[in-house]
Coordinates of C-alpha atoms in Angstrom, one line a residue:
X458 CA -24.8 -9.8 14.5
X459 CA -26.2 -7.7 11.6
X460 CA -28.6 -5.5 13.4
X461 CA -29.2 -1.7 13.6
X462 CA -31.9 0.6 14.7
X463 CA -33.7 3.1 12.5
X464 CA -31.5 3.0 9.4
X465 CA -31.9 0.4 6.6
X466 CA -28.9 -1.3 5.0
X467 CA -30.0 0.3 1.7
X468 CA -29.8 3.8 3.1
X469 CA -26.5 3.1 4.8
X470 CA -25.1 1.7 1.6
X471 CA -26.2 4.7 -0.4
X472 CA -24.6 7.0 2.2
X473 CA -21.4 5.0 2.1
X474 CA -21.1 5.3 -1.7
X475 CA -22.0 9.0 -1.6
X476 CA -19.1 9.6 0.9
X477 CA -16.7 7.6 -1.3
X478 CA -17.6 9.8 -4.2
X479 CA -17.1 12.9 -2.1
X480 CA -13.5 12.0 -1.3
X481 CA -12.7 11.3 -5.0
X482 CA -13.1 7.5 -5.4
X483 CA -15.6 5.4 -7.3
X484 CA -14.9 7.8 -10.2
X485 CA -15.9 5.3 -12.8
X486 CA -19.7 5.0 -13.1
X487 CA -19.5 1.2 -13.2
X488 CA -17.6 1.1 -9.9
X489 CA -20.1 3.4 -8.3
X490 CA -23.0 1.4 -9.5
X491 CA -21.5 -1.9 -8.4
X492 CA -20.9 -0.6 -4.9
X493 CA -24.5 0.6 -4.8
X494 CA -25.7 -2.8 -5.8
X495 CA -23.7 -5.3 -3.8
X496 CA -24.9 -5.7 -0.1
X497 CA -21.6 -5.4 1.8
X498 CA -23.3 -6.2 5.1
X499 CA -24.1 -9.7 4.0
X500 CA -20.4 -10.5 3.5
X501 CA -19.6 -9.4 7.1
X502 CA -22.4 -11.1 9.2
X503 CA -20.5 -10.7 12.5
X504 CA -20.5 -6.9 12.1
X505 CA -23.4 -4.6 12.7
X506 CA -25.0 -3.1 9.6
X507 CA -23.6 0.3 10.7
X508 CA -20.1 -1.1 10.9
X509 CA -20.5 -2.9 7.6
X510 CA -21.1 0.5 5.9
X511 CA -18.7 2.6 7.8
X512 CA -15.4 3.6 6.2
X513 CA -13.5 1.0 8.2
X514 CA -11.9 -2.4 7.7
X515 CA -13.9 -5.2 9.2
X516 CA -11.6 -7.8 10.6
X517 CA -12.9 -11.3 10.0
X518 CA -10.0 -13.4 11.3
X519 CA -7.2 -12.8 13.7
X520 CA -4.0 -14.6 14.7
X521 CA -3.4 -15.7 18.2
X522 CA -1.4 -12.4 18.9
X523 CA -4.4 -10.4 17.8
X524 CA -3.0 -9.3 14.4
X525 CA -5.4 -9.3 11.4
X526 CA -5.3 -12.3 9.1
X527 CA -8.3 -11.5 6.9
X528 CA -10.7 -8.6 6.6
X529 CA -13.1 -6.7 4.4
X530 CA -11.0 -3.7 3.3
X531 CA -11.9 -0.1 3.9
X532 CA -14.6 0.9 1.3
X533 CA -12.7 3.9 0.1
X534 CA -9.7 1.7 -0.6
X535 CA -11.9 -0.9 -2.4
X536 CA -13.3 1.8 -4.6
X537 CA -9.8 3.3 -5.3
X538 CA -8.4 0.0 -6.4
X539 CA -11.4 -0.8 -8.6
X540 CA -10.9 2.6 -10.3
X541 CA -7.3 1.7 -10.9
X542 CA -8.2 -1.8 -12.2
X543 CA -10.6 -0.3 -14.8
X544 CA -12.6 -3.5 -15.4
X545 CA -14.3 -3.8 -18.8
X546 CA -17.4 -6.1 -19.6
X547 CA -16.2 -9.5 -20.5
X548 CA -12.9 -9.3 -18.8
X549 CA -11.3 -12.4 -17.2
X550 CA -10.2 -11.4 -13.7
X551 CA -8.0 -13.0 -11.1
X552 CA -8.2 -11.8 -7.5
X553 CA -5.4 -12.8 -5.0
X554 CA -6.9 -12.8 -1.5
X555 CA -10.5 -13.9 -1.3
X556 CA -11.3 -12.1 2.0
X557 CA -15.0 -12.1 2.6
X558 CA -16.0 -12.5 -1.1
X559 CA -17.3 -8.9 -1.2
X560 CA -14.6 -7.7 -3.7
X561 CA -15.1 -10.7 -5.9
X562 CA -18.9 -9.9 -6.0
X563 CA -18.0 -6.4 -7.1
X564 CA -15.7 -7.7 -9.8
X565 CA -18.4 -10.0 -11.0
X566 CA -20.8 -7.1 -11.3
X567 CA -18.1 -5.1 -13.3
X568 CA -17.2 -7.9 -15.7
X569 CA -20.8 -9.0 -16.3
X570 CA -22.1 -12.3 -17.5
X571 CA -19.7 -12.6 -20.4
X572 CA -16.6 -12.3 -18.1
X573 CA -15.2 -14.6 -15.4
X574 CA -13.8 -14.0 -11.9
X575 CA -11.5 -16.3 -10.0
X576 CA -10.5 -15.5 -6.4
X577 CA -7.7 -17.4 -4.7
X578 CA -6.7 -17.6 -1.0
X579 CA -4.3 -19.8 0.9
X580 CA -6.6 -20.2 3.9
X581 CA -9.3 -22.8 3.5
X582 CA -11.4 -21.2 6.3
X583 CA -11.4 -18.0 4.3
X584 CA -12.4 -19.6 1.0
X585 CA -15.2 -21.6 2.6
X586 CA -16.7 -18.5 4.1
X587 CA -16.2 -16.5 0.8
X588 CA -17.8 -19.3 -1.2
X589 CA -20.8 -19.4 1.1
X590 CA -21.3 -15.6 1.1
X591 CA -21.0 -15.5 -2.7
X592 CA -23.6 -18.3 -3.1
X593 CA -26.0 -16.6 -0.7
X594 CA -25.8 -13.3 -2.4
X595 CA -26.3 -14.5 -6.0
X596 CA -22.7 -14.9 -7.3
X597 CA -22.3 -18.7 -7.8
X598 CA -20.4 -18.1 -11.0
X599 CA -17.3 -16.7 -9.2
X600 CA -14.6 -19.4 -9.0
X601 CA -13.1 -19.7 -5.5
X602 CA -9.8 -21.6 -5.2
X603 CA -7.9 -22.6 -2.1
X604 CA -4.2 -22.1 -3.0
X605 CA -1.1 -20.0 -2.3
X606 CA -1.9 -16.8 -4.1
X607 CA 1.6 -16.4 -5.4
X608 CA 0.8 -19.3 -7.7
X609 CA -2.2 -17.6 -9.2
X610 CA -4.7 -19.8 -11.1
X611 CA -3.2 -21.0 -14.3
X612 CA -6.2 -23.1 -15.2
X613 CA -8.2 -20.0 -16.0
X614 CA -5.4 -17.8 -17.5
X615 CA -4.7 -15.6 -19.3
X616 CA -6.3 -12.8 -17.3
X617 CA -7.2 -9.3 -18.5
X618 CA -7.1 -8.0 -15.0
X619 CA -5.3 -9.2 -11.8
X620 CA -6.0 -7.5 -8.5
X621 CA -4.2 -8.3 -5.3
X622 CA -6.0 -7.6 -2.1
X623 CA -3.3 -8.5 0.4
X624 CA 0.0 -6.7 0.9
X625 CA 2.7 -8.0 -1.4
X626 CA 6.5 -7.6 -1.2
X627 CA 7.2 -9.0 -4.6
X628 CA 5.7 -9.9 -8.0
X629 CA 6.0 -13.7 -8.4
X630 CA 6.4 -15.3 -11.8
X631 CA 2.8 -16.6 -11.9
X632 CA 1.4 -13.1 -11.9
X633 CA 3.6 -12.1 -14.8
X634 CA 2.9 -15.3 -16.8
X635 CA -0.9 -15.3 -16.2
X636 CA -1.5 -11.6 -17.1
X637 CA -2.4 -11.0 -20.7
X638 CA -0.3 -8.5 -22.8
X639 CA -1.8 -5.1 -22.2
X640 CA -3.5 -6.4 -19.1
X641 CA -3.7 -4.5 -15.8
X642 CA -2.3 -5.6 -12.4
X643 CA -3.3 -3.7 -9.3
X644 CA -1.2 -4.6 -6.3
X645 CA -0.6 -3.1 -2.8
X646 CA 3.2 -3.4 -3.2
X647 CA 5.6 -2.7 -0.3
X648 CA 9.1 -1.4 -0.7
X649 CA 11.4 0.7 1.5
X650 CA 8.9 0.5 4.4
X651 CA 5.9 2.0 2.6
X652 CA 3.0 0.4 0.7
X653 CA 1.4 1.8 -2.4
X654 CA -1.5 0.5 -4.5
X655 CA 0.2 0.4 -7.9
X656 CA -1.7 -0.1 -11.1
X657 CA 0.7 -1.7 -13.6
X658 CA 0.1 -2.2 -17.3
X659 CA 1.8 -5.3 -18.9
X660 CA 4.0 -3.8 -21.6
X661 CA 6.1 -6.5 -23.2
X662 CA 8.9 -7.4 -20.8
X663 CA 7.9 -4.9 -18.1
X664 CA 5.1 -3.7 -15.9
X665 CA 4.7 0.1 -16.0
X666 CA 2.6 2.1 -13.5
X667 CA -0.1 4.6 -14.5
X668 CA -1.6 5.1 -11.1
X669 CA 0.1 5.0 -7.6
X670 CA -1.9 5.5 -4.4
X671 CA -1.1 5.3 -0.7
X672 CA -2.6 2.3 1.1
X673 CA -2.1 -0.4 3.8
X674 CA -3.0 -4.1 3.7
X675 CA -2.7 -7.3 5.7
X676 CA 0.6 -8.8 4.4
X677 CA 0.6 -11.8 2.2
X678 CA 1.7 -15.0 4.0
X679 CA 5.1 -16.3 3.0
X680 CA 6.3 -13.4 1.0
X681 CA 7.9 -11.1 3.6
X682 CA 11.3 -9.8 2.6
X683 CA 11.3 -6.9 5.1
X684 CA 13.7 -7.1 8.0
X685 CA 13.6 -5.2 11.3
X686 CA 15.5 -4.6 14.5
X687 CA 15.8 -2.2 17.5
X688 CA 18.4 0.5 17.5
X689 CA 18.2 1.4 21.2
X690 CA 18.8 -0.7 24.3
X691 CA 15.2 -0.4 25.5
X692 CA 13.6 -1.6 22.3
X693 CA 11.6 1.6 21.8
X694 CA 12.9 2.4 18.3
X695 CA 12.6 0.0 15.4
X696 CA 14.1 0.1 12.0
X697 CA 12.6 -1.7 9.0
X698 CA 14.5 -2.3 5.8
X699 CA 14.4 -4.5 2.7
X700 CA 16.5 -7.6 2.1
X701 CA 18.6 -5.9 -0.6
X702 CA 19.8 -3.2 1.7
X703 CA 22.9 -3.3 3.8
X704 CA 21.9 -2.3 7.3
X705 CA 24.3 -3.0 10.3
X706 CA 22.2 -2.9 13.5
X707 CA 25.3 -3.3 15.7
X708 CA 26.8 -0.2 14.2
X709 CA 23.6 1.8 14.7
X710 CA 23.2 0.9 18.4
X711 CA 24.9 4.1 19.6
X712 CA 23.5 6.5 17.0
X713 CA 20.5 7.8 19.1
X714 CA 22.8 8.7 22.0
X715 CA 24.8 11.1 19.7
X716 CA 23.9 14.8 19.5
X717 CA 21.0 15.6 17.3
X718 CA 21.4 17.9 14.2
X719 CA 18.1 19.3 12.8
X720 CA 18.0 20.6 9.3
X721 CA 15.0 22.5 8.0
X722 CA 13.9 22.5 4.4
X723 CA 11.9 25.7 4.3
X724 CA 9.0 23.6 2.8
X725 CA 5.7 24.0 4.7
X726 CA 2.4 22.1 4.7
X727 CA -1.0 22.9 6.2
X728 CA -2.9 20.6 8.5
X729 CA -4.7 18.8 5.7
X730 CA -1.9 18.8 3.1
X731 CA -0.4 15.3 2.5
X732 CA 3.3 14.9 2.5
X733 CA 3.6 11.1 1.9
X734 CA 5.0 11.9 -1.6
X735 CA 8.3 12.7 0.0
X736 CA 8.8 9.1 1.0
X737 CA 7.7 7.8 -2.4
X738 CA 10.2 10.1 -4.1
X739 CA 13.0 9.1 -1.7
X740 CA 12.6 5.4 -2.6
X741 CA 13.8 6.1 -6.1
X742 CA 16.5 8.7 -5.3
X743 CA 18.0 7.4 -2.0
X744 CA 19.1 3.7 -1.8
X745 CA 19.3 3.9 2.0
X746 CA 15.7 4.8 2.5
X747 CA 13.9 2.7 5.1
X748 CA 11.2 3.1 7.8
X749 CA 11.6 4.1 11.4
X750 CA 8.9 3.4 14.1
X751 CA 9.0 4.5 17.7
X752 CA 7.1 3.8 20.8
X753 CA 5.3 6.7 22.6
X754 CA 7.9 6.6 25.4
X755 CA 10.7 7.4 23.0
X756 CA 8.8 10.4 21.7
X757 CA 7.9 11.6 25.2
X758 CA 11.5 11.4 26.3
X759 CA 12.8 13.1 23.2
X760 CA 14.9 10.1 22.2
X761 CA 13.4 10.0 18.7
X762 CA 10.8 12.3 17.3
X763 CA 9.8 11.4 13.7
X764 CA 6.9 13.1 12.0
X765 CA 4.6 10.1 12.3
X766 CA 5.9 7.9 15.2
X767 CA 4.6 4.6 13.8
X768 CA 5.9 5.1 10.3
X769 CA 8.3 7.7 8.9
X770 CA 11.0 7.5 6.3
X771 CA 14.7 7.5 7.3
X772 CA 18.1 7.4 5.7
X773 CA 20.6 4.9 7.2
X774 CA 24.2 4.5 6.4
X775 CA 26.8 2.7 8.5
X776 CA 26.6 4.1 12.1
X777 CA 24.5 7.2 11.2
X778 CA 20.9 8.0 10.4
X779 CA 18.5 10.8 9.7
X780 CA 14.7 10.7 9.9
X781 CA 11.9 12.8 8.6
X782 CA 10.3 15.2 11.1
X783 CA 8.4 18.6 11.2
X784 CA 8.0 21.6 13.5
X785 CA 4.9 23.7 14.1
X786 CA 5.2 27.3 13.0
X787 CA 3.6 30.4 14.4
X788 CA 0.3 31.0 12.6
X789 CA -2.2 33.7 11.9
X790 CA -6.0 33.1 11.9
X791 CA -7.2 29.6 11.5
X792 CA -4.3 28.3 9.4
X793 CA -1.6 26.3 11.1
X794 CA 1.4 25.3 9.1
X795 CA 4.4 23.0 9.7
X796 CA 7.9 23.1 8.3
X797 CA 9.3 19.8 7.1
X798 CA 12.8 18.7 7.9
X799 CA 15.1 16.0 9.2
X800 CA 17.0 15.1 12.3
X801 CA 20.4 13.5 11.9
X802 CA 22.5 11.5 14.4
X803 CA 25.8 9.8 14.3
X804 CA 29.0 10.9 12.5
X805 CA 27.3 11.3 9.1
X806 CA 23.9 12.5 10.6
X807 CA 24.2 16.1 9.3
X808 CA 24.9 14.9 5.7
X809 CA 22.1 12.4 5.8
X810 CA 19.7 15.1 7.1
X811 CA 20.7 17.5 4.4
X812 CA 20.2 14.8 1.8
X813 CA 16.7 14.0 3.2
X814 CA 15.9 17.7 3.0
X815 CA 17.0 17.8 -0.6
X816 CA 14.4 15.2 -1.3
X817 CA 11.7 17.3 0.5
X818 CA 12.7 20.3 -1.6
X819 CA 12.6 18.3 -4.8
X820 CA 9.1 17.0 -3.9
X821 CA 8.0 20.6 -3.1
X822 CA 9.0 21.7 -6.6
X823 CA 6.5 19.3 -8.2
X824 CA 4.1 18.0 -5.5
X825 CA 1.5 16.6 -7.9
X826 CA 4.0 14.7 -10.0
X827 CA 3.8 11.0 -9.3
X828 CA 6.9 8.9 -9.9
X829 CA 6.6 6.1 -12.5
X830 CA 7.3 2.6 -11.1
X831 CA 8.5 0.1 -13.6
X832 CA 8.9 -3.5 -12.7
X833 CA 11.1 -6.0 -14.4
X834 CA 11.7 -9.7 -13.8
X835 CA 14.9 -10.3 -11.8
X836 CA 17.9 -10.8 -14.1
X837 CA 16.6 -8.3 -16.7
X838 CA 19.3 -6.0 -18.1
X839 CA 18.1 -2.7 -19.6
X840 CA 19.4 0.9 -19.7
X841 CA 16.6 2.1 -17.4
X842 CA 17.8 0.0 -14.6
X843 CA 21.4 1.0 -15.1
X844 CA 20.4 4.6 -14.8
X845 CA 18.4 4.4 -11.6
X846 CA 18.5 3.2 -8.1
X847 CA 17.1 -0.3 -8.4
X848 CA 15.0 -2.0 -5.7
X849 CA 15.9 -5.6 -5.9
X850 CA 13.5 -8.4 -4.8
X851 CA 13.6 -12.1 -5.3
X852 CA 11.4 -12.3 -8.4
X853 CA 11.4 -8.7 -9.6
X854 CA 13.2 -5.4 -9.5
X855 CA 11.8 -1.9 -9.5
X856 CA 12.8 1.4 -10.9
X857 CA 11.2 4.5 -9.4
X858 CA 11.6 7.5 -11.7
X859 CA 10.4 10.9 -10.7

């Protein structure tokens, strides 16, 4: 239960917010103040106070297989997304994914007494607990609705801000319809195997990003359009791809037994330098971008050695693939650097590895440039979509332009 020795919740909360600020989030003064005011530990009563204010997700409900169904998100991610949302006093806000109720309390603080917050969740157990926590902490004005989040809450629309706190694979019609013109939608959106918190602005017939941040979230129930399958006989290497991609698992079964071809880009990174931007760029430039994940035994045996075993970008075409990797370089002093590259296998493995390295080099030329993600409703015909590699989903399509 919520117990700790020697350190008060208030001191731990202050330290949590200070740490969030130190890593560059809670940049908006209003977000910082809200996080200093709202007692997070009271929304996660099964956790210790120390756990409540640590920079970790607090799991509040698990499935029978142990996977997380609901949680209080990592505080730095909460702050990051609230910065992206840019709530103004008086805003009407819709939250998809009630969780513990903590985020709804923060939203209520941000929008103030002249605004309104509605939070929706498909799980009645989650909404009952969120309702109780909000009432106990002084936020009875927050509306808690038990409903499929993809339907939104039309009864309180239109909304100036919509924030989605579960991983989404698509942008269902209700979110488009219920977001006011000029409104902001912040959503952890998944495509091509990676998830980004995208802040969209509703601009006439489209949603256009002005902030894109790396993140990870519990997936939204009933919206999964990602497919997966093993490409080795022992089930140690798994490929993940989207429904609009043509991946032939049968053709790939022998690829990892083919000779490896390593191609090195000449691009290097230090120990603390991020390189996730390579993957984001690939999603707009290479239609065959997907995710590869390998078990430790596959790495240990040398069967498959991607940069990050649990999640790395790959290019897959027919019976060949190439995946993102790196190698340690000799170093002087305290600085250790790694060179980024790709390993290709199969008849077209070399060409795919070269194409992946081309994307690494393009990223290196402008590391701080963040691609613009523009979303359109499915069926839209505009020149921007004709000129780019389109990611097609059931309700929306995305153009990722670097």
